[in-house]
mmCIF file of C-alpha atoms and ligand atoms in Angstrom:
data_model
loop_
_atom_site.group_PDB
_atom_site.id
_atom_site.type_symbol
_atom_site.label_atom_id
_atom_site.label_comp_id
_atom_site.label_asym_id
_atom_site.label_seq_id
_atom_site.Cartn_x
_atom_site.Cartn_y
_atom_site.Cartn_z
ATOM 1 C CA UNK A 1 138.775 -20.914 58.944
ATOM 2 C CA UNK A 2 136.383 -23.325 57.269
ATOM 3 C CA UNK A 3 136.261 -25.831 60.096
ATOM 4 C CA UNK A 4 132.523 -25.400 60.666
ATOM 5 C CA UNK A 5 129.553 -25.573 58.361
ATOM 6 C CA UNK A 6 127.252 -22.578 58.003
ATOM 7 C CA UNK A 7 124.942 -22.586 60.985
ATOM 8 C CA UNK A 8 125.895 -25.184 63.538
ATOM 9 C CA UNK A 9 123.158 -27.663 64.492
ATOM 10 C CA UNK A 10 123.026 -26.227 67.991
ATOM 11 C CA UNK A 11 122.371 -22.702 66.783
ATOM 12 C CA UNK A 12 119.805 -23.884 64.233
ATOM 13 C CA UNK A 13 117.938 -25.898 66.849
ATOM 14 C CA UNK A 14 117.682 -22.858 69.087
ATOM 15 C CA UNK A 15 116.439 -20.642 66.254
ATOM 16 C CA UNK A 16 113.859 -23.164 65.109
ATOM 17 C CA UNK A 17 112.683 -23.686 68.675
ATOM 18 C CA UNK A 18 112.102 -19.978 69.026
ATOM 19 C CA UNK A 19 110.287 -19.833 65.692
ATOM 20 C CA UNK A 20 107.992 -22.683 66.697
ATOM 21 C CA UNK A 21 107.013 -21.169 70.000
ATOM 22 C CA UNK A 22 104.419 -18.973 68.361
ATOM 23 C CA UNK A 23 103.505 -21.293 65.537
ATOM 24 C CA UNK A 24 101.700 -24.040 67.432
ATOM 25 C CA UNK A 25 104.111 -26.669 66.245
ATOM 26 C CA UNK A 26 103.878 -25.954 62.550
ATOM 27 C CA UNK A 27 107.127 -26.570 60.785
ATOM 28 C CA UNK A 28 108.473 -29.009 63.332
ATOM 29 C CA UNK A 29 109.683 -31.383 60.631
ATOM 30 C CA UNK A 30 111.365 -28.604 58.756
ATOM 31 C CA UNK A 31 113.316 -27.515 61.798
ATOM 32 C CA UNK A 32 114.155 -30.896 63.209
ATOM 33 C CA UNK A 33 116.723 -31.973 60.655
ATOM 34 C CA UNK A 34 119.881 -30.431 61.983
ATOM 35 C CA UNK A 35 121.673 -32.026 59.055
ATOM 36 C CA UNK A 36 122.171 -29.052 56.777
ATOM 37 C CA UNK A 37 118.753 -29.185 55.135
ATOM 38 C CA UNK A 38 118.738 -32.778 53.951
ATOM 39 C CA UNK A 39 115.310 -33.534 55.419
ATOM 40 C CA UNK A 40 112.666 -33.898 52.669
ATOM 41 C CA UNK A 41 111.132 -30.511 51.926
ATOM 42 C CA UNK A 42 108.820 -31.657 49.154
ATOM 43 C CA UNK A 43 105.740 -33.901 49.333
ATOM 44 C CA UNK A 44 106.225 -37.579 48.590
ATOM 45 C CA UNK A 45 102.522 -38.119 47.869
ATOM 46 C CA UNK A 46 99.868 -35.953 46.145
ATOM 47 C CA UNK A 47 98.647 -33.033 48.275
ATOM 48 C CA UNK A 48 95.226 -31.435 47.650
ATOM 49 C CA UNK A 49 95.557 -27.659 48.006
ATOM 50 C CA UNK A 50 91.934 -26.797 47.345
ATOM 51 C CA UNK A 51 90.427 -24.583 44.682
ATOM 52 C CA UNK A 52 92.882 -23.605 41.961
ATOM 53 C CA UNK A 53 91.324 -20.160 41.684
ATOM 54 C CA UNK A 54 92.508 -19.366 45.224
ATOM 55 C CA UNK A 55 95.886 -18.569 43.658
ATOM 56 C CA UNK A 56 95.574 -15.165 41.972
ATOM 57 C CA UNK A 57 96.786 -14.636 38.411
ATOM 58 C CA UNK A 58 100.008 -12.654 38.721
ATOM 59 C CA UNK A 59 100.324 -13.608 42.366
ATOM 60 C CA UNK A 60 101.025 -16.424 44.766
ATOM 61 C CA UNK A 61 99.531 -18.163 47.755
ATOM 62 C CA UNK A 62 101.314 -19.661 50.722
ATOM 63 C CA UNK A 63 100.055 -22.956 52.144
ATOM 64 C CA UNK A 64 101.993 -22.877 55.410
ATOM 65 C CA UNK A 65 100.283 -25.927 56.870
ATOM 66 C CA UNK A 66 101.265 -27.921 53.774
ATOM 67 C CA UNK A 67 104.700 -26.254 53.551
ATOM 68 C CA UNK A 68 104.106 -25.268 49.933
ATOM 69 C CA UNK A 69 103.909 -22.025 47.982
ATOM 70 C CA UNK A 70 102.130 -21.807 44.606
ATOM 71 C CA UNK A 71 102.229 -18.975 42.091
ATOM 72 C CA UNK A 72 100.294 -18.328 38.913
ATOM 73 C CA UNK A 73 102.407 -15.879 36.879
ATOM 74 C CA UNK A 74 100.002 -16.129 33.955
ATOM 75 C CA UNK A 75 96.543 -17.636 33.739
ATOM 76 C CA UNK A 76 96.637 -21.412 34.070
ATOM 77 C CA UNK A 77 100.427 -21.523 34.545
ATOM 78 C CA UNK A 78 100.980 -22.740 38.108
ATOM 79 C CA UNK A 79 104.387 -23.093 39.774
ATOM 80 C CA UNK A 80 104.820 -24.820 43.116
ATOM 81 C CA UNK A 81 107.753 -24.912 45.497
ATOM 82 C CA UNK A 82 108.582 -26.123 48.927
ATOM 83 C CA UNK A 83 107.859 -23.399 51.470
ATOM 84 C CA UNK A 84 110.657 -24.638 53.711
ATOM 85 C CA UNK A 85 113.324 -21.953 53.683
ATOM 86 C CA UNK A 86 116.630 -23.249 52.401
ATOM 87 C CA UNK A 87 118.548 -21.186 54.948
ATOM 88 C CA UNK A 88 117.722 -22.925 58.216
ATOM 89 C CA UNK A 89 114.394 -24.652 57.657
ATOM 90 C CA UNK A 90 111.742 -22.200 58.831
ATOM 91 C CA UNK A 91 108.462 -22.308 56.933
ATOM 92 C CA UNK A 92 108.074 -19.177 54.794
ATOM 93 C CA UNK A 93 106.038 -16.453 56.445
ATOM 94 C CA UNK A 94 104.028 -14.652 53.772
ATOM 95 C CA UNK A 95 103.717 -13.813 50.089
ATOM 96 C CA UNK A 96 103.360 -10.455 48.402
ATOM 97 C CA UNK A 97 102.568 -10.526 44.701
ATOM 98 C CA UNK A 98 105.140 -13.000 43.331
ATOM 99 C CA UNK A 99 107.591 -12.912 46.242
ATOM 100 C CA UNK A 100 107.698 -14.964 49.432
ATOM 101 C CA UNK A 101 109.570 -14.023 52.545
ATOM 102 C CA UNK A 102 110.997 -15.827 55.517
ATOM 103 C CA UNK A 103 111.043 -13.603 58.541
ATOM 104 C CA UNK A 104 113.268 -15.949 60.532
ATOM 105 C CA UNK A 105 116.312 -14.167 59.084
ATOM 106 C CA UNK A 106 114.970 -12.118 56.183
ATOM 107 C CA UNK A 107 115.352 -14.264 53.074
ATOM 108 C CA UNK A 108 113.179 -13.455 50.065
ATOM 109 C CA UNK A 109 112.287 -15.850 47.227
ATOM 110 C CA UNK A 110 110.819 -15.549 43.724
ATOM 111 C CA UNK A 111 107.693 -17.747 43.674
ATOM 112 C CA UNK A 112 107.870 -18.241 39.908
ATOM 113 C CA UNK A 113 111.346 -19.779 39.923
ATOM 114 C CA UNK A 114 112.176 -20.501 43.551
ATOM 115 C CA UNK A 115 115.291 -18.359 43.212
ATOM 116 C CA UNK A 116 116.675 -16.397 46.141
ATOM 117 C CA UNK A 117 116.046 -12.654 45.802
ATOM 118 C CA UNK A 118 117.659 -11.794 49.133
ATOM 119 C CA UNK A 119 119.698 -13.859 51.567
ATOM 120 C CA UNK A 120 120.902 -15.217 53.849
ATOM 121 C CA UNK A 121 119.427 -18.247 52.014
ATOM 122 C CA UNK A 122 121.848 -19.356 49.323
ATOM 123 C CA UNK A 123 119.848 -22.062 47.527
ATOM 124 C CA UNK A 124 116.554 -21.858 45.629
ATOM 125 C CA UNK A 125 113.339 -23.406 46.923
ATOM 126 C CA UNK A 126 112.897 -26.956 45.581
ATOM 127 C CA UNK A 127 110.346 -27.161 42.771
ATOM 128 C CA UNK A 128 107.277 -29.357 43.283
ATOM 129 C CA UNK A 129 105.084 -30.739 40.474
ATOM 130 C CA UNK A 130 101.621 -29.170 40.481
ATOM 131 C CA UNK A 131 98.510 -29.712 38.365
ATOM 132 C CA UNK A 132 94.829 -28.859 38.280
ATOM 133 C CA UNK A 133 92.395 -31.746 38.673
ATOM 134 C CA UNK A 134 88.674 -30.902 38.494
ATOM 135 C CA UNK A 135 89.367 -27.312 39.475
ATOM 136 C CA UNK A 136 91.571 -28.248 42.417
ATOM 137 C CA UNK A 137 95.297 -27.812 42.774
ATOM 138 C CA UNK A 138 97.217 -30.989 43.469
ATOM 139 C CA UNK A 139 100.911 -30.773 44.298
ATOM 140 C CA UNK A 140 103.426 -33.552 44.524
ATOM 141 C CA UNK A 141 104.027 -36.692 42.496
ATOM 142 C CA UNK A 142 101.265 -38.072 40.306
ATOM 143 C CA UNK A 143 99.706 -41.486 40.698
HETATM 144 S S1 FES B 201 115.416 -19.846 57.947
HETATM 145 FE FE1 FES B 201 116.832 -18.171 57.890
HETATM 146 S S2 FES B 201 116.000 -16.831 56.409
HETATM 147 FE FE2 FES B 201 114.637 -18.499 56.427
#
């Protein structure tokens, strides 16, 4: 009964390949793991996300090209997470208020905690350190 892990590598590869067809190659790293999601989904160096005020208070912004999602539940309180879906590695699709969705299979995440609001994803989005430097958002490890 439990002789296979959730989502065989072959099936995942096919799904990611389909997802990438219309995304001009974005998310290739996220889909190329095939190892159950062990590929790094968080930045290993600081990432400049641009103006901090681009993230609305009480809302979130998706940085698909950087594979990050940032929310600002209250003024000046920023939360950042990997935007690589913990289900099968697609990059999240969009945000609405404080929720982010992955249309690959329909998972929904809370952008203030990373928690799963709706599956099939079973694990929260990994948290990423974020700070404001001279009015710009910088995610990832500090210097
Ligand atoms: S990769 Fe399946 S719901 Fe996101």
